[in-house]
Amino acid sequence: MYKVLEISNDKVHGLSDSILASGYPMQTEVESNQYKIPVDGDVKRAKVLSGCKPGTGHDCFLKGIIVQFDVKASEYWYRQADRYTWFDYVSSQSKMHRLLKMDIDENCNEWVDARIKAVLMEKICKYNQMVEDGGYTKLQLSYAFQEVVSNCPSGFMLTARKTTNYLQLKTMYNQRKGHKLQEWRVFCEWVKTLPESWLITGEQPEN
Ligand SMILES: Cc1cc2nc3c(=O)[nH]c(=O)nc-3n(C[C@H](O)[C@H](O)[C@H](O)COP(=O)(O)OP(=O)(O)OC[C@H]3O[C@@H](n4cnc5c(N)ncnc54)[C@H](O)[C@@H]3O)c2cc1C
């Protein structure tokens, strides 16, 4: 089994309230929605609005559907994902705090060459030895740590908790569903598992 991208502990908030709020533009008075659940008319409206062309604005209610999840992914995936504006971090694992103690083999994806892992482990051993031996200046230790971080491969996987929304996922899904990286394909398959994912994918329910 290939370690590509793993998503767990996903939570969706604000689904019903946002579907109800998608009706506000056509209401002369807005009654409290506190105890309401969407009925057929609300779902029908959400279907039409969410199916609009990205960037036209009619789907802005999707912003209120908040998604949070843990993702374990390689550095190069984060670099691409970080370009999205509303795809923020709650908290993430830190190489600065924990790279020296991490299991390198376990945290590298399948495509990292064994030679590269060996180089990283060698740099970590060298740094740890310097600390153990003592007598090095702060600058010498800092340079040794720079060597460790600079030789950490792009396929090194870290876990982060992310926060985003259905509107952002709609952009991501449309841009990435046919992407050549496996990570994006796994990501887009996960999007399809979210409640009422047709709001994101445009793959409409039957009625
Ligand atoms: C297959 C692929 C390859 C790519 N390759 C490269 C590459 O090699 N180099 C590169 O630089 N980029 C590349 N990109 C683009 C880059 O990754 C995008 O920035 C990223 O996909 C985010 O998309 P987005 O701009 O639609 O962002 P989102 O954050 O999803 O924004 C959605 C929309 O909101 C609006 N918006 C967002 N931020 C602002 C803002 N600050 N001000 C005004 N309007 C805003 C824009 O209309 C934008 O289209 C690539 C994208 C894809 C899909």
PDB file of C-alpha atoms and ligand atoms in Angstrom:
ATOM      1  CA  MET A   1       0.000   0.000   0.000  1.00  0.00           C
ATOM      2  CA  TYR A   2       1.503   3.337  -1.090  1.00  0.00           C
ATOM      3  CA  LYS A   3       1.676   6.164   1.426  1.00  0.00           C
ATOM      4  CA  VAL A   4       0.350   9.059  -0.639  1.00  0.00           C
ATOM      5  CA  LEU A   5      -1.908  11.383   1.338  1.00  0.00           C
ATOM      6  CA  GLU A   6      -3.992  10.464   4.343  1.00  0.00           C
ATOM      7  CA  ILE A   7      -7.004  12.421   5.584  1.00  0.00           C
ATOM      8  CA  SER A   8      -8.716  11.709   8.911  1.00  0.00           C
ATOM      9  CA  ASN A   9     -10.831  13.305  11.621  1.00  0.00           C
ATOM     10  CA  ASP A  10     -12.831  15.470   9.189  1.00  0.00           C
ATOM     11  CA  LYS A  11     -15.650  17.627  10.503  1.00  0.00           C
ATOM     12  CA  VAL A  12     -18.171  19.746   8.600  1.00  0.00           C
ATOM     13  CA  HIS A  13     -19.944  22.710  10.233  1.00  0.00           C
ATOM     14  CA  GLY A  14     -22.678  25.070   9.044  1.00  0.00           C
ATOM     15  CA  LEU A  15     -24.159  22.937   6.275  1.00  0.00           C
ATOM     16  CA  SER A  16     -27.887  23.441   7.012  1.00  0.00           C
ATOM     17  CA  ASP A  17     -27.529  27.068   8.075  1.00  0.00           C
ATOM     18  CA  SER A  18     -25.664  27.966   4.883  1.00  0.00           C
ATOM     19  CA  ILE A  19     -28.206  26.217   2.654  1.00  0.00           C
ATOM     20  CA  LEU A  20     -30.970  28.191   4.427  1.00  0.00           C
ATOM     21  CA  ALA A  21     -28.971  31.430   4.146  1.00  0.00           C
ATOM     22  CA  SER A  22     -28.627  30.938   0.379  1.00  0.00           C
ATOM     23  CA  GLY A  23     -32.278  32.072   0.267  1.00  0.00           C
ATOM     24  CA  TYR A  24     -31.640  35.453   1.962  1.00  0.00           C
ATOM     25  CA  PRO A  25     -31.077  37.417  -1.274  1.00  0.00           C
ATOM     26  CA  MET A  26     -34.712  36.852  -2.269  1.00  0.00           C
ATOM     27  CA  GLN A  27     -36.283  37.423   1.166  1.00  0.00           C
ATOM     28  CA  THR A  28     -37.815  40.764   2.145  1.00  0.00           C
ATOM     29  CA  GLU A  29     -37.619  39.781   5.809  1.00  0.00           C
ATOM     30  CA  VAL A  30     -35.366  37.138   7.276  1.00  0.00           C
ATOM     31  CA  GLU A  31     -36.947  35.025   9.979  1.00  0.00           C
ATOM     32  CA  SER A  32     -34.793  33.182  12.502  1.00  0.00           C
ATOM     33  CA  ASN A  33     -33.438  29.962  11.035  1.00  0.00           C
ATOM     34  CA  GLN A  34     -32.352  28.667  14.410  1.00  0.00           C
ATOM     35  CA  TYR A  35     -34.683  25.659  14.472  1.00  0.00           C
ATOM     36  CA  LYS A  36     -35.206  25.152  10.737  1.00  0.00           C
ATOM     37  CA  ILE A  37     -33.888  22.388   8.567  1.00  0.00           C
ATOM     38  CA  PRO A  38     -33.649  22.733   4.788  1.00  0.00           C
ATOM     39  CA  VAL A  39     -36.708  21.541   2.850  1.00  0.00           C
ATOM     40  CA  ASP A  40     -36.945  20.521  -0.818  1.00  0.00           C
ATOM     41  CA  GLY A  41     -37.164  24.131  -2.030  1.00  0.00           C
ATOM     42  CA  ASP A  42     -33.957  25.041  -0.153  1.00  0.00           C
ATOM     43  CA  VAL A  43     -32.098  22.056  -1.578  1.00  0.00           C
ATOM     44  CA  LYS A  44     -33.323  22.891  -5.093  1.00  0.00           C
ATOM     45  CA  ARG A  45     -32.099  26.481  -4.741  1.00  0.00           C
ATOM     46  CA  ALA A  46     -28.732  25.322  -3.344  1.00  0.00           C
ATOM     47  CA  LYS A  47     -28.425  22.969  -6.311  1.00  0.00           C
ATOM     48  CA  VAL A  48     -28.887  25.792  -8.821  1.00  0.00           C
ATOM     49  CA  LEU A  49     -26.653  28.285  -6.988  1.00  0.00           C
ATOM     50  CA  SER A  50     -23.810  25.866  -6.223  1.00  0.00           C
ATOM     51  CA  GLY A  51     -23.784  24.730  -9.858  1.00  0.00           C
ATOM     52  CA  CYS A  52     -22.830  28.172 -11.153  1.00  0.00           C
ATOM     53  CA  LYS A  53     -19.532  28.818 -12.919  1.00  0.00           C
ATOM     54  CA  PRO A  54     -16.684  29.408 -10.387  1.00  0.00           C
ATOM     55  CA  GLY A  55     -16.035  33.113  -9.860  1.00  0.00           C
ATOM     56  CA  THR A  56     -19.562  34.279 -10.783  1.00  0.00           C
ATOM     57  CA  GLY A  57     -20.471  34.786  -7.103  1.00  0.00           C
ATOM     58  CA  HIS A  58     -23.844  33.012  -6.963  1.00  0.00           C
ATOM     59  CA  ASP A  59     -22.297  30.197  -4.912  1.00  0.00           C
ATOM     60  CA  CYS A  60     -20.951  32.450  -2.111  1.00  0.00           C
ATOM     61  CA  PHE A  61     -23.113  30.677   0.520  1.00  0.00           C
ATOM     62  CA  LEU A  62     -20.674  27.729   0.233  1.00  0.00           C
ATOM     63  CA  LYS A  63     -18.196  29.852   2.211  1.00  0.00           C
ATOM     64  CA  GLY A  64     -20.311  29.205   5.333  1.00  0.00           C
ATOM     65  CA  ILE A  65     -19.788  25.457   5.170  1.00  0.00           C
ATOM     66  CA  ILE A  66     -16.604  24.997   7.154  1.00  0.00           C
ATOM     67  CA  VAL A  67     -14.471  21.858   6.833  1.00  0.00           C
ATOM     68  CA  GLN A  68     -11.665  20.882   9.184  1.00  0.00           C
ATOM     69  CA  PHE A  69      -9.498  17.792   8.894  1.00  0.00           C
ATOM     70  CA  ASP A  70      -6.107  16.235   9.618  1.00  0.00           C
ATOM     71  CA  VAL A  71      -3.942  15.552   6.589  1.00  0.00           C
ATOM     72  CA  LYS A  72      -0.628  13.731   6.370  1.00  0.00           C
ATOM     73  CA  ALA A  73       1.148  14.751   3.181  1.00  0.00           C
ATOM     74  CA  SER A  74       4.507  15.392   1.566  1.00  0.00           C
ATOM     75  CA  GLU A  75       6.233  18.771   1.549  1.00  0.00           C
ATOM     76  CA  TYR A  76       5.671  19.260  -2.174  1.00  0.00           C
ATOM     77  CA  TRP A  77       1.892  18.825  -1.768  1.00  0.00           C
ATOM     78  CA  TYR A  78       1.768  21.467   0.966  1.00  0.00           C
ATOM     79  CA  ARG A  79       3.674  23.842  -1.318  1.00  0.00           C
ATOM     80  CA  GLN A  80       0.928  23.570  -3.934  1.00  0.00           C
ATOM     81  CA  ALA A  81      -1.956  23.537  -1.431  1.00  0.00           C
ATOM     82  CA  ASP A  82      -0.566  26.619   0.339  1.00  0.00           C
ATOM     83  CA  ARG A  83      -1.328  28.694  -2.760  1.00  0.00           C
ATOM     84  CA  TYR A  84      -5.047  28.574  -1.943  1.00  0.00           C
ATOM     85  CA  THR A  85      -6.205  31.628  -0.037  1.00  0.00           C
ATOM     86  CA  TRP A  86      -8.778  30.034   2.288  1.00  0.00           C
ATOM     87  CA  PHE A  87      -6.939  26.819   3.088  1.00  0.00           C
ATOM     88  CA  ASP A  88      -5.419  27.624   6.428  1.00  0.00           C
ATOM     89  CA  TYR A  89      -3.577  25.740   9.163  1.00  0.00           C
ATOM     90  CA  VAL A  90      -5.018  25.051  12.578  1.00  0.00           C
ATOM     91  CA  SER A  91      -1.714  23.525  13.693  1.00  0.00           C
ATOM     92  CA  SER A  92       0.959  21.342  12.154  1.00  0.00           C
ATOM     93  CA  GLN A  93       3.863  19.097  13.065  1.00  0.00           C
ATOM     94  CA  SER A  94       7.139  20.978  13.263  1.00  0.00           C
ATOM     95  CA  LYS A  95      10.457  19.999  11.741  1.00  0.00           C
ATOM     96  CA  MET A  96      12.128  22.703  13.819  1.00  0.00           C
ATOM     97  CA  HIS A  97      10.926  21.085  17.034  1.00  0.00           C
ATOM     98  CA  ARG A  98      10.934  17.411  16.157  1.00  0.00           C
ATOM     99  CA  LEU A  99      12.871  16.508  12.983  1.00  0.00           C
ATOM    100  CA  LEU A 100      15.837  15.289  15.038  1.00  0.00           C
ATOM    101  CA  LYS A 101      13.589  12.808  16.868  1.00  0.00           C
ATOM    102  CA  MET A 102      11.379  11.633  13.992  1.00  0.00           C
ATOM    103  CA  ASP A 103      11.523   8.225  12.331  1.00  0.00           C
ATOM    104  CA  ILE A 104      12.883   9.247   8.920  1.00  0.00           C
ATOM    105  CA  ASP A 105      12.021   6.007   7.156  1.00  0.00           C
ATOM    106  CA  GLU A 106       8.451   6.056   8.478  1.00  0.00           C
ATOM    107  CA  ASN A 107       7.856   9.687   7.537  1.00  0.00           C
ATOM    108  CA  CYS A 108       9.228   9.596   3.978  1.00  0.00           C
ATOM    109  CA  ASN A 109       6.893   8.629   1.161  1.00  0.00           C
ATOM    110  CA  GLU A 110       7.664   5.636  -1.115  1.00  0.00           C
ATOM    111  CA  TRP A 111       9.454   7.706  -3.714  1.00  0.00           C
ATOM    112  CA  VAL A 112      12.270   9.031  -1.534  1.00  0.00           C
ATOM    113  CA  ASP A 113      15.505   7.328  -2.566  1.00  0.00           C
ATOM    114  CA  ALA A 114      17.199   5.306   0.201  1.00  0.00           C
ATOM    115  CA  ARG A 115      20.428   7.241  -0.459  1.00  0.00           C
ATOM    116  CA  ILE A 116      18.689  10.518   0.347  1.00  0.00           C
ATOM    117  CA  LYS A 117      17.273   9.109   3.576  1.00  0.00           C
ATOM    118  CA  ALA A 118      20.781   7.905   4.490  1.00  0.00           C
ATOM    119  CA  VAL A 119      22.216  11.386   3.935  1.00  0.00           C
ATOM    120  CA  LEU A 120      19.546  12.948   6.167  1.00  0.00           C
ATOM    121  CA  MET A 121      20.134  10.366   8.905  1.00  0.00           C
ATOM    122  CA  GLU A 122      23.882  11.007   8.701  1.00  0.00           C
ATOM    123  CA  LYS A 123      23.331  14.774   9.163  1.00  0.00           C
ATOM    124  CA  ILE A 124      21.036  14.121  12.136  1.00  0.00           C
ATOM    125  CA  CYS A 125      23.606  11.804  13.746  1.00  0.00           C
ATOM    126  CA  LYS A 126      26.326  14.398  13.196  1.00  0.00           C
ATOM    127  CA  TYR A 127      24.219  17.115  14.853  1.00  0.00           C
ATOM    128  CA  ASN A 128      23.242  14.918  17.789  1.00  0.00           C
ATOM    129  CA  GLN A 129      26.882  13.890  18.277  1.00  0.00           C
ATOM    130  CA  MET A 130      27.969  17.542  18.347  1.00  0.00           C
ATOM    131  CA  VAL A 131      25.375  18.268  21.053  1.00  0.00           C
ATOM    132  CA  GLU A 132      26.469  15.227  23.055  1.00  0.00           C
ATOM    133  CA  ASP A 133      30.186  16.037  22.754  1.00  0.00           C
ATOM    134  CA  GLY A 134      29.666  19.707  23.693  1.00  0.00           C
ATOM    135  CA  GLY A 135      32.184  22.480  23.168  1.00  0.00           C
ATOM    136  CA  TYR A 136      30.652  23.776  19.930  1.00  0.00           C
ATOM    137  CA  THR A 137      29.577  27.382  19.503  1.00  0.00           C
ATOM    138  CA  LYS A 138      25.912  28.327  18.963  1.00  0.00           C
ATOM    139  CA  LEU A 139      26.779  29.262  15.374  1.00  0.00           C
ATOM    140  CA  GLN A 140      28.454  25.897  14.689  1.00  0.00           C
ATOM    141  CA  LEU A 141      25.388  24.077  16.028  1.00  0.00           C
ATOM    142  CA  SER A 142      23.086  26.335  14.050  1.00  0.00           C
ATOM    143  CA  TYR A 143      24.974  25.558  10.811  1.00  0.00           C
ATOM    144  CA  ALA A 144      24.819  21.822  11.571  1.00  0.00           C
ATOM    145  CA  PHE A 145      21.043  22.124  12.048  1.00  0.00           C
ATOM    146  CA  GLN A 146      20.738  24.081   8.776  1.00  0.00           C
ATOM    147  CA  GLU A 147      22.416  21.103   7.109  1.00  0.00           C
ATOM    148  CA  VAL A 148      19.792  18.767   8.583  1.00  0.00           C
ATOM    149  CA  VAL A 149      16.830  20.899   7.477  1.00  0.00           C
ATOM    150  CA  SER A 150      18.271  21.652   4.033  1.00  0.00           C
ATOM    151  CA  ASN A 151      18.684  17.961   3.279  1.00  0.00           C
ATOM    152  CA  CYS A 152      15.186  16.941   4.318  1.00  0.00           C
ATOM    153  CA  PRO A 153      13.545  15.575   1.155  1.00  0.00           C
ATOM    154  CA  SER A 154      10.454  16.931  -0.559  1.00  0.00           C
ATOM    155  CA  GLY A 155       8.767  13.565   0.007  1.00  0.00           C
ATOM    156  CA  PHE A 156       8.950  13.991   3.796  1.00  0.00           C
ATOM    157  CA  MET A 157       5.418  13.697   5.206  1.00  0.00           C
ATOM    158  CA  LEU A 158       4.012  15.784   8.018  1.00  0.00           C
ATOM    159  CA  THR A 159       0.559  15.992   9.567  1.00  0.00           C
ATOM    160  CA  ALA A 160      -1.404  19.222   9.822  1.00  0.00           C
ATOM    161  CA  ARG A 161      -4.931  20.147  10.810  1.00  0.00           C
ATOM    162  CA  LYS A 162      -6.461  22.316   8.116  1.00  0.00           C
ATOM    163  CA  THR A 163      -9.467  24.596   8.023  1.00  0.00           C
ATOM    164  CA  THR A 164     -11.259  25.530   4.811  1.00  0.00           C
ATOM    165  CA  ASN A 165     -14.748  25.761   3.312  1.00  0.00           C
ATOM    166  CA  TYR A 166     -16.885  24.326   0.495  1.00  0.00           C
ATOM    167  CA  LEU A 167     -16.303  27.345  -1.777  1.00  0.00           C
ATOM    168  CA  GLN A 168     -12.535  26.873  -1.587  1.00  0.00           C
ATOM    169  CA  LEU A 169     -12.905  23.125  -2.099  1.00  0.00           C
ATOM    170  CA  LYS A 170     -14.958  23.826  -5.230  1.00  0.00           C
ATOM    171  CA  THR A 171     -12.020  25.756  -6.731  1.00  0.00           C
ATOM    172  CA  MET A 172      -9.551  23.077  -5.649  1.00  0.00           C
ATOM    173  CA  TYR A 173     -11.682  20.196  -6.925  1.00  0.00           C
ATOM    174  CA  ASN A 174     -12.152  21.787 -10.335  1.00  0.00           C
ATOM    175  CA  GLN A 175      -8.477  22.681 -10.667  1.00  0.00           C
ATOM    176  CA  ARG A 176      -7.033  19.418  -9.361  1.00  0.00           C
ATOM    177  CA  LYS A 177      -9.359  16.504 -10.171  1.00  0.00           C
ATOM    178  CA  GLY A 178      -7.268  15.484 -13.177  1.00  0.00           C
ATOM    179  CA  HIS A 179      -3.893  16.375 -11.664  1.00  0.00           C
ATOM    180  CA  LYS A 180      -0.888  14.184 -12.363  1.00  0.00           C
ATOM    181  CA  LEU A 181       0.076  13.897  -8.686  1.00  0.00           C
ATOM    182  CA  GLN A 182      -1.585  11.021  -6.842  1.00  0.00           C
ATOM    183  CA  GLU A 183      -1.965  13.284  -3.787  1.00  0.00           C
ATOM    184  CA  TRP A 184      -4.496  15.499  -5.578  1.00  0.00           C
ATOM    185  CA  ARG A 185      -6.426  12.514  -6.894  1.00  0.00           C
ATOM    186  CA  VAL A 186      -6.730  11.118  -3.351  1.00  0.00           C
ATOM    187  CA  PHE A 187      -7.706  14.588  -2.124  1.00  0.00           C
ATOM    188  CA  CYS A 188     -10.445  14.925  -4.756  1.00  0.00           C
ATOM    189  CA  GLU A 189     -11.779  11.456  -3.932  1.00  0.00           C
ATOM    190  CA  TRP A 190     -11.984  12.519  -0.268  1.00  0.00           C
ATOM    191  CA  VAL A 191     -13.901  15.676  -1.282  1.00  0.00           C
ATOM    192  CA  LYS A 192     -16.517  13.376  -2.815  1.00  0.00           C
ATOM    193  CA  THR A 193     -17.046  11.699   0.587  1.00  0.00           C
ATOM    194  CA  LEU A 194     -18.083  14.951   2.320  1.00  0.00           C
ATOM    195  CA  PRO A 195     -21.777  15.444   3.170  1.00  0.00           C
ATOM    196  CA  GLU A 196     -23.733  16.822   0.185  1.00  0.00           C
ATOM    197  CA  SER A 197     -20.506  16.853  -1.836  1.00  0.00           C
ATOM    198  CA  TRP A 198     -22.530  17.697  -4.950  1.00  0.00           C
ATOM    199  CA  LEU A 199     -22.429  21.282  -3.670  1.00  0.00           C
ATOM    200  CA  ILE A 200     -18.678  21.165  -4.400  1.00  0.00           C
ATOM    201  CA  THR A 201     -18.339  18.811  -7.333  1.00  0.00           C
ATOM    202  CA  GLY A 202     -21.478  19.761  -9.263  1.00  0.00           C
ATOM    203  CA  GLU A 203     -22.279  16.066  -9.555  1.00  0.00           C
ATOM    204  CA  GLN A 204     -25.937  16.629  -8.785  1.00  0.00           C
ATOM    205  CA  PRO A 205     -28.178  14.248  -6.846  1.00  0.00           C
ATOM    206  CA  GLU A 206     -30.914  12.488  -8.832  1.00  0.00           C
ATOM    207  CA  ASN A 207     -33.883  14.667  -7.796  1.00  0.00           C
TER     208      ASN A 207
HETATM  209  C1  LIG B   1      -2.263  22.209 -12.462  1.00  0.00           C
HETATM  210  C2  LIG B   1      -1.830  23.550 -11.939  1.00  0.00           C
HETATM  211  C3  LIG B   1      -0.517  23.965 -12.101  1.00  0.00           C
HETATM  212  C4  LIG B   1      -0.097  25.214 -11.622  1.00  0.00           C
HETATM  213  N1  LIG B   1       1.206  25.594 -11.792  1.00  0.00           N
HETATM  214  C5  LIG B   1       1.624  26.792 -11.312  1.00  0.00           C
HETATM  215  C6  LIG B   1       2.977  27.197 -11.432  1.00  0.00           C
HETATM  216  O1  LIG B   1       3.821  26.490 -11.981  1.00  0.00           O
HETATM  217  N2  LIG B   1       3.345  28.386 -10.925  1.00  0.00           N
HETATM  218  C7  LIG B   1       2.445  29.230 -10.309  1.00  0.00           C
HETATM  219  O2  LIG B   1       2.834  30.284  -9.858  1.00  0.00           O
HETATM  220  N3  LIG B   1       1.166  28.871 -10.169  1.00  0.00           N
HETATM  221  C8  LIG B   1       0.732  27.689 -10.662  1.00  0.00           C
HETATM  222  N4  LIG B   1      -0.570  27.333 -10.516  1.00  0.00           N
HETATM  223  C9  LIG B   1      -1.499  28.278  -9.903  1.00  0.00           C
HETATM  224  C10 LIG B   1      -1.439  28.284  -8.418  1.00  0.00           C
HETATM  225  O3  LIG B   1      -1.218  27.036  -7.906  1.00  0.00           O
HETATM  226  C11 LIG B   1      -2.771  28.899  -7.915  1.00  0.00           C
HETATM  227  O4  LIG B   1      -2.438  30.073  -7.287  1.00  0.00           O
HETATM  228  C12 LIG B   1      -3.524  27.980  -7.012  1.00  0.00           C
HETATM  229  O5  LIG B   1      -3.976  26.902  -7.798  1.00  0.00           O
HETATM  230  C13 LIG B   1      -4.640  28.733  -6.321  1.00  0.00           C
HETATM  231  O6  LIG B   1      -5.704  28.977  -7.225  1.00  0.00           O
HETATM  232  P1  LIG B   1      -6.541  30.328  -7.196  1.00  0.00           P
HETATM  233  O7  LIG B   1      -5.681  31.474  -7.593  1.00  0.00           O
HETATM  234  O8  LIG B   1      -7.775  30.061  -7.995  1.00  0.00           O
HETATM  235  O9  LIG B   1      -6.788  30.557  -5.648  1.00  0.00           O
HETATM  236  P2  LIG B   1      -7.989  30.668  -4.650  1.00  0.00           P
HETATM  237  O10 LIG B   1      -7.329  31.071  -3.390  1.00  0.00           O
HETATM  238  O11 LIG B   1      -8.805  29.433  -4.651  1.00  0.00           O
HETATM  239  O12 LIG B   1      -8.811  31.855  -5.204  1.00  0.00           O
HETATM  240  C14 LIG B   1     -10.008  31.702  -5.939  1.00  0.00           C
HETATM  241  C15 LIG B   1     -10.259  33.000  -6.671  1.00  0.00           C
HETATM  242  O13 LIG B   1     -10.357  34.071  -5.708  1.00  0.00           O
HETATM  243  C16 LIG B   1      -9.765  35.192  -6.224  1.00  0.00           C
HETATM  244  N5  LIG B   1      -8.670  35.648  -5.367  1.00  0.00           N
HETATM  245  C17 LIG B   1      -7.871  34.918  -4.580  1.00  0.00           C
HETATM  246  N6  LIG B   1      -7.003  35.672  -3.917  1.00  0.00           N
HETATM  247  C18 LIG B   1      -7.243  36.910  -4.329  1.00  0.00           C
HETATM  248  C19 LIG B   1      -6.653  38.163  -4.040  1.00  0.00           C
HETATM  249  N7  LIG B   1      -5.644  38.263  -3.151  1.00  0.00           N
HETATM  250  N8  LIG B   1      -7.119  39.266  -4.660  1.00  0.00           N
HETATM  251  C20 LIG B   1      -8.142  39.163  -5.530  1.00  0.00           C
HETATM  252  N9  LIG B   1      -8.771  38.015  -5.851  1.00  0.00           N
HETATM  253  C21 LIG B   1      -8.313  36.915  -5.241  1.00  0.00           C
HETATM  254  C22 LIG B   1      -9.311  34.885  -7.627  1.00  0.00           C
HETATM  255  O14 LIG B   1     -10.311  35.202  -8.560  1.00  0.00           O
HETATM  256  C23 LIG B   1      -9.138  33.394  -7.598  1.00  0.00           C
HETATM  257  O15 LIG B   1      -9.253  32.772  -8.861  1.00  0.00           O
HETATM  258  C24 LIG B   1      -1.021  26.085 -10.979  1.00  0.00           C
HETATM  259  C25 LIG B   1      -2.326  25.656 -10.787  1.00  0.00           C
HETATM  260  C26 LIG B   1      -2.747  24.406 -11.251  1.00  0.00           C
HETATM  261  C27 LIG B   1      -4.159  23.981 -11.017  1.00  0.00           C
END
